[in-house]
Structures are given as C-alpha cells and as structure tokens.
mmCIF file of C-alpha atoms in Angstrom:
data_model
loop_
_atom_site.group_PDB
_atom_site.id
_atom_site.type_symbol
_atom_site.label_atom_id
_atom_site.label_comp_id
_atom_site.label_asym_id
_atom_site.label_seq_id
_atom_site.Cartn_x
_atom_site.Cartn_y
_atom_site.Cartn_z
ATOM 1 C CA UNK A 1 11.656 38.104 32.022
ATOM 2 C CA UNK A 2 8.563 38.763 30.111
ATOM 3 C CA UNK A 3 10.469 38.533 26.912
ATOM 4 C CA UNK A 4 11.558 34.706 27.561
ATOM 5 C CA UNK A 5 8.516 33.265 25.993
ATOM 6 C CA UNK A 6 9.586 35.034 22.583
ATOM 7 C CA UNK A 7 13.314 33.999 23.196
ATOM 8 C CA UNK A 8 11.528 30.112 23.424
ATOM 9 C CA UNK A 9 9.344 30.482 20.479
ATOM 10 C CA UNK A 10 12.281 31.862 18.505
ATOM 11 C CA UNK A 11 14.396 28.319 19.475
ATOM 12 C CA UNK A 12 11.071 26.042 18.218
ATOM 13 C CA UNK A 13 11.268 28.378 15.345
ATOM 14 C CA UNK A 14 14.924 27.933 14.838
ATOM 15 C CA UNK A 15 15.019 24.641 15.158
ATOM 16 C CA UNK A 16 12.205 23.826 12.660
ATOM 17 C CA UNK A 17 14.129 26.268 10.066
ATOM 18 C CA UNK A 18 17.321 23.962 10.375
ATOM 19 C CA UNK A 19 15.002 20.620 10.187
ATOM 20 C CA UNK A 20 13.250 21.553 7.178
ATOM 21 C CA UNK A 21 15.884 23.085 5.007
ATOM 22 C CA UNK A 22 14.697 26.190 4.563
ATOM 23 C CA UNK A 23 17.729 27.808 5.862
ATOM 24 C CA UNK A 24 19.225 25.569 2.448
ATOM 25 C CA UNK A 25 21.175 28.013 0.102
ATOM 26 C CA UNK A 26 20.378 24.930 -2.291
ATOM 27 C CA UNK A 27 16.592 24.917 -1.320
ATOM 28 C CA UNK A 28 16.273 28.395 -1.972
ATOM 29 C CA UNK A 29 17.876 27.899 -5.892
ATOM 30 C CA UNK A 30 15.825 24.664 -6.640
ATOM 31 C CA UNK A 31 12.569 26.820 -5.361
ATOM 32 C CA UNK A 32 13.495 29.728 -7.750
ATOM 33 C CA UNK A 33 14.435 27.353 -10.471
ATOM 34 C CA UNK A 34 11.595 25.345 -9.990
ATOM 35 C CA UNK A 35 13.394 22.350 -9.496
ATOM 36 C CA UNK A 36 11.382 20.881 -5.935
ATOM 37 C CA UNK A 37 8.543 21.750 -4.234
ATOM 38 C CA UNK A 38 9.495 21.436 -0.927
ATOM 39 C CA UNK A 39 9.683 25.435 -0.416
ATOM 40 C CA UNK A 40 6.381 25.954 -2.358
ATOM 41 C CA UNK A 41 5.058 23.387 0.151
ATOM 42 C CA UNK A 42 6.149 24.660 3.211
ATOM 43 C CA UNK A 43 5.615 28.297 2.952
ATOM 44 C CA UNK A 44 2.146 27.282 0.577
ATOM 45 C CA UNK A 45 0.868 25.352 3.977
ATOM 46 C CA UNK A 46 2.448 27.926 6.156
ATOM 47 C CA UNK A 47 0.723 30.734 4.681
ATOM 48 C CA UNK A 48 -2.884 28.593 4.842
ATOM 49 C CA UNK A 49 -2.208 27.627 8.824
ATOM 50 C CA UNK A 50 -1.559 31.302 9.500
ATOM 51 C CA UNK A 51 -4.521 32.089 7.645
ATOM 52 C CA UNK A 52 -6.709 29.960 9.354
ATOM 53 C CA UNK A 53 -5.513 30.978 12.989
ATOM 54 C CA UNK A 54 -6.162 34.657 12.182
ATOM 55 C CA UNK A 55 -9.416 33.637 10.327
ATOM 56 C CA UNK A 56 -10.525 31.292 13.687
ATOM 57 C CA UNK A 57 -8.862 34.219 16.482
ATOM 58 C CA UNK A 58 -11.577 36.822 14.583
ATOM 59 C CA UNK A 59 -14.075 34.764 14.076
ATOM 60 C CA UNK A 60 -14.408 33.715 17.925
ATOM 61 C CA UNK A 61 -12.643 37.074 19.364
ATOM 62 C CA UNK A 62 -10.334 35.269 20.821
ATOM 63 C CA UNK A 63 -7.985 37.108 23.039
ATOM 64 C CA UNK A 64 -4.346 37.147 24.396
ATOM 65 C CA UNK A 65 -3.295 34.688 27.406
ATOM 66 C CA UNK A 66 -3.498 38.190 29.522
ATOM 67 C CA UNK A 67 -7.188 38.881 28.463
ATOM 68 C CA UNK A 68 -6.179 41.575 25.779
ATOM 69 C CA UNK A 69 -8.176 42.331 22.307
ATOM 70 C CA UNK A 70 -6.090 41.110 19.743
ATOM 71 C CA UNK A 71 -4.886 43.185 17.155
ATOM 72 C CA UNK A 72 -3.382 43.152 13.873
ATOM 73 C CA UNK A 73 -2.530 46.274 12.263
ATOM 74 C CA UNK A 74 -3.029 46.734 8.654
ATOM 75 C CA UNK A 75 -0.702 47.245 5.782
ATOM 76 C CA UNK A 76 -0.869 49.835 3.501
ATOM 77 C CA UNK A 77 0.403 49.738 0.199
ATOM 78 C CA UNK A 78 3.182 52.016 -0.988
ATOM 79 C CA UNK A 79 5.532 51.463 -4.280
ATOM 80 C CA UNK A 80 8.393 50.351 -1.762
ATOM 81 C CA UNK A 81 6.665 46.965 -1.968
ATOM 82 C CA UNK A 82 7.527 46.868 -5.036
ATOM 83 C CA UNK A 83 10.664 48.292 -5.572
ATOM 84 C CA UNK A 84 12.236 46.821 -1.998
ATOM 85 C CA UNK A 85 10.769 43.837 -2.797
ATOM 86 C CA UNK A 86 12.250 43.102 -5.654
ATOM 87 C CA UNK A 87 15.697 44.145 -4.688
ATOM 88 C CA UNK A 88 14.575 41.829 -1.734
ATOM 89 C CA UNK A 89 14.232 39.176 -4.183
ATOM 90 C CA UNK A 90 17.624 39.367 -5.950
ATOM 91 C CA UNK A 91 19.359 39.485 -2.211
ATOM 92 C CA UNK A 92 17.063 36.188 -1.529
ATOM 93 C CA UNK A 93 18.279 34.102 -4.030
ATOM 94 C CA UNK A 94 21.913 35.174 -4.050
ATOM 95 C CA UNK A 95 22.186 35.046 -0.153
ATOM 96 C CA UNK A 96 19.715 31.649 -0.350
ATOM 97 C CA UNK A 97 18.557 33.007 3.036
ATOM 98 C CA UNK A 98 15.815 36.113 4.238
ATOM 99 C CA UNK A 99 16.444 37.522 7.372
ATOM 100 C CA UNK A 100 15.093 34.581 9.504
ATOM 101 C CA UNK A 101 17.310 31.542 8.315
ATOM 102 C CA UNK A 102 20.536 34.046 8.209
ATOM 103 C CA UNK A 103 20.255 33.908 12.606
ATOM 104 C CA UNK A 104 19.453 30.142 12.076
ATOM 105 C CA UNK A 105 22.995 29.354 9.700
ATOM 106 C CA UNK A 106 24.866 31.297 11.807
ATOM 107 C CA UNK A 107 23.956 29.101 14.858
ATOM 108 C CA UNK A 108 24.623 26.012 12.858
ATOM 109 C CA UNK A 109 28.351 27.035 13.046
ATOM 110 C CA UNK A 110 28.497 29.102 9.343
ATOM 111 C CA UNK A 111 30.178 31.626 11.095
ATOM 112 C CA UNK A 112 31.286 34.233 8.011
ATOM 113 C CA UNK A 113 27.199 34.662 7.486
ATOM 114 C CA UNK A 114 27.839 37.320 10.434
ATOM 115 C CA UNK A 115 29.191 38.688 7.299
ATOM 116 C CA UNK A 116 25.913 38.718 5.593
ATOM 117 C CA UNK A 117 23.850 39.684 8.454
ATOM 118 C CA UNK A 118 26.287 42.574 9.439
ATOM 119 C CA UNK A 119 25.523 43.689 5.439
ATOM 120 C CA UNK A 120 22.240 43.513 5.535
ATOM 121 C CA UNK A 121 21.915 45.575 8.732
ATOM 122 C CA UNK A 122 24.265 48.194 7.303
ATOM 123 C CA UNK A 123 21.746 47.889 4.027
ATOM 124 C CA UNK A 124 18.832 48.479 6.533
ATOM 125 C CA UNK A 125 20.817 51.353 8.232
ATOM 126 C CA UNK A 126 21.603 52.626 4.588
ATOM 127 C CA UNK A 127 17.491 52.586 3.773
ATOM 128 C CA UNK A 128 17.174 54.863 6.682
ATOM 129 C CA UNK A 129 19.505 56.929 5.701
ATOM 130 C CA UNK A 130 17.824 57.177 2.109
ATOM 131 C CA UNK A 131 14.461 57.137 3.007
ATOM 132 C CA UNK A 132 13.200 60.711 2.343
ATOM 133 C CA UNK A 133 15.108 60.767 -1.447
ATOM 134 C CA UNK A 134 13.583 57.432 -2.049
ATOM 135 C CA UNK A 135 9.929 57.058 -3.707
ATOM 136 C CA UNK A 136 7.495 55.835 -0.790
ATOM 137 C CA UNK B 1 13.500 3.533 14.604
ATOM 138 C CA UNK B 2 12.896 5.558 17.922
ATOM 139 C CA UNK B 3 11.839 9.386 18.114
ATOM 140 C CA UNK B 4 15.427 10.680 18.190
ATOM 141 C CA UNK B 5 16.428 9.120 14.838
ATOM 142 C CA UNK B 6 12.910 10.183 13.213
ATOM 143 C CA UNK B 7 13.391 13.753 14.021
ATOM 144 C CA UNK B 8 17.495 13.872 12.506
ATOM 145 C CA UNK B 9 15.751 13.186 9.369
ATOM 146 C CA UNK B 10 15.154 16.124 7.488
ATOM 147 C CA UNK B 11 11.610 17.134 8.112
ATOM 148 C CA UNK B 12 8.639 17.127 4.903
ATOM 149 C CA UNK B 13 7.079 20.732 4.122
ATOM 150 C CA UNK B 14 4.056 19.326 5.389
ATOM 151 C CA UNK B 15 5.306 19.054 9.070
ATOM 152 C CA UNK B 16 7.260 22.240 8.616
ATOM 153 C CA UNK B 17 4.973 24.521 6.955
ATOM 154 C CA UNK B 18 2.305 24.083 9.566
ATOM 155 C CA UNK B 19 4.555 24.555 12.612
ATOM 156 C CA UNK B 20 5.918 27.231 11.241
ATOM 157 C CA UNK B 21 2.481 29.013 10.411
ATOM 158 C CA UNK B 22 1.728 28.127 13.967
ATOM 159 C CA UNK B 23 4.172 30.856 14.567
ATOM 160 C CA UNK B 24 1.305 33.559 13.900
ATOM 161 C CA UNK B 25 -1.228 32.330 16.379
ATOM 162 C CA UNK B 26 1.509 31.801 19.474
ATOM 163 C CA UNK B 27 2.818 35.310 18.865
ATOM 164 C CA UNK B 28 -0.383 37.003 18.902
ATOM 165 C CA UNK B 29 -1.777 34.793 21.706
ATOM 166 C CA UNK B 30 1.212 35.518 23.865
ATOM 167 C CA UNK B 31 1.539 39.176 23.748
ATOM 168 C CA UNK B 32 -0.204 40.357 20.497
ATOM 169 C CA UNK B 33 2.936 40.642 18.419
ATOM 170 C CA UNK B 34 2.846 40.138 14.774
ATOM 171 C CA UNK B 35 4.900 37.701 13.597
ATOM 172 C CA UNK B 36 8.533 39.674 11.397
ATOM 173 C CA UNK B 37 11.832 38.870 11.422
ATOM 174 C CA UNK B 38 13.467 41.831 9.054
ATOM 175 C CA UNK B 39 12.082 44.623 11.722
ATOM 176 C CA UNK B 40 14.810 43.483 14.326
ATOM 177 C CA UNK B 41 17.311 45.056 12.073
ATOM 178 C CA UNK B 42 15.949 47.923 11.919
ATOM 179 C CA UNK B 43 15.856 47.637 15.773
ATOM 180 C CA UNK B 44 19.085 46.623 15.750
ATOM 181 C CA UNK B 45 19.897 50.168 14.348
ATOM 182 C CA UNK B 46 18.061 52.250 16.285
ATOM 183 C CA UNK B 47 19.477 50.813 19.660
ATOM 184 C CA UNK B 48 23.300 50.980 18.272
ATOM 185 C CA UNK B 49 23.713 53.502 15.667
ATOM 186 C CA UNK B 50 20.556 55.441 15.290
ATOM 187 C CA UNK B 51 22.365 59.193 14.153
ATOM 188 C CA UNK B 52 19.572 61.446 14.463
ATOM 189 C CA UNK B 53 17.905 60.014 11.529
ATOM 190 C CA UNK B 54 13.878 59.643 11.716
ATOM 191 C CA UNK B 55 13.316 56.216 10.724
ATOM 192 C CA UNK B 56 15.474 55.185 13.888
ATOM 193 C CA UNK B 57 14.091 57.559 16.556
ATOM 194 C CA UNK B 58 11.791 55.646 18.245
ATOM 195 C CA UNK B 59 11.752 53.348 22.175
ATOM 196 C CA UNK B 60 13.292 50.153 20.291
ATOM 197 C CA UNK B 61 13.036 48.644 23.569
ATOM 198 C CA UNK B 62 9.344 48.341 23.240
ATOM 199 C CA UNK B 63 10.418 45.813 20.377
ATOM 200 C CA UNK B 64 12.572 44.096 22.414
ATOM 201 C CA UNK B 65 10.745 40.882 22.152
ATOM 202 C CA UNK B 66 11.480 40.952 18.939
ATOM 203 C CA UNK B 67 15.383 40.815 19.391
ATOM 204 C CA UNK B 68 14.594 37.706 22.231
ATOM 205 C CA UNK B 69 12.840 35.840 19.109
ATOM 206 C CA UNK B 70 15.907 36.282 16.593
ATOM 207 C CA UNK B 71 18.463 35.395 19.286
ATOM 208 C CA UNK B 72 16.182 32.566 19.983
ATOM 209 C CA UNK B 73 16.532 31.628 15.908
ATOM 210 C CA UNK B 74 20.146 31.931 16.155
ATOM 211 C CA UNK B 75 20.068 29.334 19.808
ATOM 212 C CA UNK B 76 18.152 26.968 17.658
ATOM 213 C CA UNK B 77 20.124 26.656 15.021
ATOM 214 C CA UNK B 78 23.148 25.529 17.393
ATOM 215 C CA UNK B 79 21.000 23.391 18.971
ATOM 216 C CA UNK B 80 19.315 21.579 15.654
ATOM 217 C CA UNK B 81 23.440 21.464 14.574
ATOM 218 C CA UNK B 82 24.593 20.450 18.244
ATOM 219 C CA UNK B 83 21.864 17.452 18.607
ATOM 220 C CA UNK B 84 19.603 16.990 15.541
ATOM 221 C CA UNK B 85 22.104 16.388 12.871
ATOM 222 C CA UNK B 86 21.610 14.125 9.772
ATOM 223 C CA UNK B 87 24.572 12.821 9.092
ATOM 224 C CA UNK B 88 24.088 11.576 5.546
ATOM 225 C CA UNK B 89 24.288 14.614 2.457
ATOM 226 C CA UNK B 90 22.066 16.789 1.475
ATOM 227 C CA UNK B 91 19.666 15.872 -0.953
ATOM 228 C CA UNK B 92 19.179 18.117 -4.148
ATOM 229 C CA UNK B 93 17.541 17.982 -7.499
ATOM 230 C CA UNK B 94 20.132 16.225 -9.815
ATOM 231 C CA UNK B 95 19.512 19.061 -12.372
ATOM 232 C CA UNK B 96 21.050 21.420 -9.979
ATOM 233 C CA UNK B 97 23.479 19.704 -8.579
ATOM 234 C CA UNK B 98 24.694 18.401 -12.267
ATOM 235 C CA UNK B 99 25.033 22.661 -12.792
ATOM 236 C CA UNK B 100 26.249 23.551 -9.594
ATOM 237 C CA UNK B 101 29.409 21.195 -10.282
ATOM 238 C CA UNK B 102 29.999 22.953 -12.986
ATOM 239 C CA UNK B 103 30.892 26.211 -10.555
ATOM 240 C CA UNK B 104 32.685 24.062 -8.301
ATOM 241 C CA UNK B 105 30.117 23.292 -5.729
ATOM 242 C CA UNK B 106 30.429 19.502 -5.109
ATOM 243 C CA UNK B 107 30.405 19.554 -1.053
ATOM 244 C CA UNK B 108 26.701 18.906 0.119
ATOM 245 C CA UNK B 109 27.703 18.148 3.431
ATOM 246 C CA UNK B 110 26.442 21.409 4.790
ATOM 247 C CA UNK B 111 22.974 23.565 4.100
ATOM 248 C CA UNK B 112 25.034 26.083 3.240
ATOM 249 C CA UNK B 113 27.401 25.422 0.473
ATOM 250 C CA UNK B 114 31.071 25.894 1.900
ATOM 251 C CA UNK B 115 32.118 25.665 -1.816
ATOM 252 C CA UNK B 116 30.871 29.417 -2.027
ATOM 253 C CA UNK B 117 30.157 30.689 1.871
ATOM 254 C CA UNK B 118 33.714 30.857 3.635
ATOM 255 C CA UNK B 119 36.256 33.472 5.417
ATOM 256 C CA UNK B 120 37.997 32.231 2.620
ATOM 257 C CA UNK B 121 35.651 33.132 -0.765
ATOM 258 C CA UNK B 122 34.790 36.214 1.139
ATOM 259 C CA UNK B 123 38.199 37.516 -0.284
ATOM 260 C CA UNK B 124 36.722 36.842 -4.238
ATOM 261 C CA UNK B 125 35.085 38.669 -6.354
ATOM 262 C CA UNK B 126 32.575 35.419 -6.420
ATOM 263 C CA UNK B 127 32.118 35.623 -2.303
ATOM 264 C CA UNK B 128 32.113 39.620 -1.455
ATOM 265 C CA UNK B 129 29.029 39.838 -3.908
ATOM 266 C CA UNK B 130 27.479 36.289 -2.504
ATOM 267 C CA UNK B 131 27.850 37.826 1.241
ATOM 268 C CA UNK B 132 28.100 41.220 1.119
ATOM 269 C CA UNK B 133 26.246 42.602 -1.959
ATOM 270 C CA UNK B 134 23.910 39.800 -1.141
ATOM 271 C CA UNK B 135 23.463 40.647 2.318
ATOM 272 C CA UNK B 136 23.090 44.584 1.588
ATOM 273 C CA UNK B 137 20.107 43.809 -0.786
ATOM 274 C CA UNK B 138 18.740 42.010 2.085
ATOM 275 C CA UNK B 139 18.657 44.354 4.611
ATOM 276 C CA UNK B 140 17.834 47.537 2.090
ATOM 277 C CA UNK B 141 15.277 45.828 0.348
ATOM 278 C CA UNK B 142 13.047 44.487 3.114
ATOM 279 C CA UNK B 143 12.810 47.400 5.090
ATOM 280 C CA UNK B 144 12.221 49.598 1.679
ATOM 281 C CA UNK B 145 9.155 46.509 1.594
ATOM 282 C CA UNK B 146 8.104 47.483 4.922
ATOM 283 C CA UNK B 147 8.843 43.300 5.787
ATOM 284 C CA UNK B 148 10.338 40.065 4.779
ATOM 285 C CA UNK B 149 9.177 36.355 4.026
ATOM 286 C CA UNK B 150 7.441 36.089 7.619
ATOM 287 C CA UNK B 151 5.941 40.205 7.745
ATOM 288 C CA UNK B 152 4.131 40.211 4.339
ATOM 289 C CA UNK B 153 4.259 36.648 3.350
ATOM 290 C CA UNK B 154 3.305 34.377 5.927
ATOM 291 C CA UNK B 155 2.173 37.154 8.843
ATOM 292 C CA UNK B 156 0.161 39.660 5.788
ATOM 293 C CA UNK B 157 -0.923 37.331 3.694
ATOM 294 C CA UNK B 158 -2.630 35.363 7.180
ATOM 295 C CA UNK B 159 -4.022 38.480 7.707
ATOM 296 C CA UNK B 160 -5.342 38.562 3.715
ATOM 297 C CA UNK B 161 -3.394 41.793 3.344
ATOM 298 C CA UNK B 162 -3.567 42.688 -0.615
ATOM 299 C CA UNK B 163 0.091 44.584 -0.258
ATOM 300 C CA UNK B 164 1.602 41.883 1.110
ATOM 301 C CA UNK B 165 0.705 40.005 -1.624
ATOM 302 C CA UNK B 166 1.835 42.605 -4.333
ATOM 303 C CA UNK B 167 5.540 42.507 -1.902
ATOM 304 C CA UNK B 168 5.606 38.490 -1.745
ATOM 305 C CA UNK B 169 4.520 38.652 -5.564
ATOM 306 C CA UNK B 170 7.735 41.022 -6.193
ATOM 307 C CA UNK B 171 10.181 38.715 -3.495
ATOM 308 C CA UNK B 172 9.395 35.793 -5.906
ATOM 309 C CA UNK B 173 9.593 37.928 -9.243
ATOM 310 C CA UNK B 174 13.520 39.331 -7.769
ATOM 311 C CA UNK B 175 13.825 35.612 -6.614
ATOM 312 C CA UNK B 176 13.359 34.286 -10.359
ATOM 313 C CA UNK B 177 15.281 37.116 -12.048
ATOM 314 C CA UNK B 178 18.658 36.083 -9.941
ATOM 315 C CA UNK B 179 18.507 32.629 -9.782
ATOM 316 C CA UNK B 180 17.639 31.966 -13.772
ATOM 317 C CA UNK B 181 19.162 34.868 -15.286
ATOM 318 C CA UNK B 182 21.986 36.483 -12.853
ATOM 319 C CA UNK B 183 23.489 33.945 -10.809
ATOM 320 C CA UNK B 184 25.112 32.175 -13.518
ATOM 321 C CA UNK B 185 27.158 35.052 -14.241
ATOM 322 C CA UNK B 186 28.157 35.635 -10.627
ATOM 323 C CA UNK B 187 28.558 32.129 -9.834
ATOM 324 C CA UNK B 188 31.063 31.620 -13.188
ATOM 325 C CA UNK B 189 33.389 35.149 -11.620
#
C-alpha cells in the first residue's frame, strides 16, 4: 500500500509524457536535428523547476510528509558517463524514446515496443554481466 | 472550448516541462526517492534473473516503488490514449517530414511512426536494428551512465551534479551523432 502514491505519480507522469510528445519518435529526431524546440523547452524548463525545488527544499530544510531529513545522494563521476552515455545517446535517437516514454508508448497501444523494452533490459542485464571487464 | 477539449490538445513545453520537473520535489517529499526511470531495469533484473552476478545482488524490493512509478507510466499512457486523444495528425517540422517521406514514413497518425515500429518491420533488417539494437543500447548504455534523461538530467542536474552534466552532455553528443550522421543509413536499409 505504501507504494500507491508512486504508482499515482507515475500515471500524472505518464500522462503528461503522452500530452506533450515527448514519448514522439518524431520529437526526439527534430530535437537532435534541431528542427523544433519543443524538447529543448520542456526538458530546458524541466531541468530549472527541479532545480529550484531542490534549491528551495535546502534552503528551508524542508522535510518529507513523514517528518524525515531529506536526502539526495551525490554522484560521482566515473568514465561510464561518458562512454554509456554516449552509447545511450545513439539508442535515444534510434529508439526516439529513453527508458521513461518506452512504458508510456507501450500503454498507448504500440505493443511491439515490449520489443524494445525487453532489449534494453537484456542490454541492462548484459552491462551487469560486463561490468568488471568494462572501464569504470 | 471546455476543459476536456483544451487538454486533447497537445500540451506546450512550457506546461510540460514544469510538471514534469515537479516530478523531483513530489518524489522526495513523499518518501525521499530520487527521481530515475532506467534503475527499474536494473531492478527488473535483479528480481527475475539476477545469476549470481554482483551488480544484481541486492533487496530490489526496497526499490519497489520504483517499479509502482514505471507501471504507473505505462497506466498513463493507456489512459492519455483511452481518453485524451487528439484526433487530428501529428504536427512535425516540414523539413523532416519532407525527408522522412523519402524512407517511407508518411503515416503521422501515431507518436510513434507505424511506418518503422511494427510486429511487422521487426522482421527487417530496417526494424530489428530500430527495436532491438536500439533498445539494447538503451538499456546497456544507461546503466554503464549510472542513469537516464530523468537520473542525471533532470534529477542530477536539479541537484547541480557536475557528472550529470558531463552524462547529459554525452546523451545529446550520441543523440546528434545518430540522428545527423547514422540514421540515414539505417533508415535507407
């Protein structure tokens, strides 16, 4: 039960993926081709919300709705930022969805993206697998 | 034109970029979860096939809320395609849909092209790289990143994390490479 306020936040979410087009395989290709700037726009003002709520929860020590310190823990660079990323990047554009909006076009009926999803867990699987021959 | 009409409409970046930066706040507020989409694969692997190796020997079920949230995604995409529908086409950039006719994408009736995402193409050269390679590169590439598009980009870079920028910096850099210089080749197979 204590999980069904993620499982509600993850329909608003959804549902605001599907609204906006971000889940758009064509979205994805005019933002890497520079061609709109509706993704620019939306993760640009996403990214300076977020900001500001972390920025506004430190500032005032604002804590959880069950009275604990909140907490964000740090990330620490290693050269799999890099490399992952930019493998990442190719699988972006091709797929013209990250992890999020591949749940989202399933539910809007695409079924074969199981397809893709199914891959990219296998490719996660296959990262674990690889992870100690693999620069950090 | 009442509420129900207004919100079919596909919504501007600068009602959907907020909400979903929202996304940070509520997360932490409710249970002091940071906001990541890619770790519920890896989650995903660790409760089904974890097979002794490291990286997936850990209580997943700790994370569970994390599997709610995606499953959530998934419910709200059948609901925005249940209820919510535009009916009228897609809207692109001419300039790419002038190119993408070229490859035989003409149907903008969907988000997702059909044109190239079918049980169908999957069978092609064209659609086993588009959903499978695609996919793959996905999944191996954001964990390898330690996160996605929400972890570093919108959740790190909130939290004015300097590797998350150096990973979103490298998303976009893969991102350009593909779409400009690849793509073409893949989408002409």
């Amino acid at each position: 039960m204590k999980n069904i306020p993620y499982l509600v936040v993850g329909i608003l979410f959804g549902i605001i993926f599907v609204k906006a087009e971000v889940i758009s395989w064509f979205r994805i290709q005019e933002m890497f081709r520079l061609q709109s700037f509706h993704m620019y726009g939306v993760i640009g003002s996403a990214v300076a919300t977020g900001m500001l709520s972390v920025f506004i929860i430190k500032k005032f020590n604002i804590k959880t709705l069950s009275g604990e310190k909140i907490e964000i823990q740090p990330k620490t660079f290693k050269k799999g930022q890099i490399y992952g990323g930019l493998l990442f990047g190719l699988g972006w554009a091709i797929t013209g969805a990250c992890p999020g909006p591949l749940f989202a076009q399933i539910g809007t009926g695409v079924t074969v993206i199981i397809i893709t999803l199914l891959s990219a867990i296998v490719g996660t699987w296959c990262y674990g697998y690889f992870k100690d021959k693999l620069p950090e | 034109m009442n509420l129900l009409d207004l919100i079919k409409q596909p919504w501007p970046w600068y009602i959907a970029g907020p909400l979903i930066g929202l996304t940070v706040p509520v997360l932490l507020l409710i249970g002091n979860k940071a906001f990541g989409i890619s770790s519920s694969m890896r989650h995903i692997c660790a409760m089904c096939l974890p097979a002794n190796i490291t990286f997936f020997k850990y209580d997943w079920k700790k994370e569970s809320w994390n599997l709610f949230f995606v499953f959530g995604i998934f419910l709200g995409g059948v609901i925005a395609a249940s209820f919510l529908t535009d009916p009228k086409p897609i809207q692109v950039a001419p300039e790419l849909a002038s190119d993408l006719a070229h490859y035989g994408v003409t149907d903008y009736s969907n988000l997702v092209p059909t044109d190239l995402f079918s049980w169908e193409s999957l069978f092609t050269l064209r659609g086993f790289i588009l959903m499978v390679v695609g996919g793959f590169l996905v999944g191996f590439g954001t964990r390898w990143a330690g996160g996605c598009t929400s972890g570093h980009a919108i959740m790190g870079l909130s939290n004015l994390q300097w590797p998350s920028l150096v990973a979103t910096i490298c998303f976009m850099i893969g991102g350009f490479i593909m779409a400009n210089l690849l793509l073409p080749f893949i989408l002409a197979l």
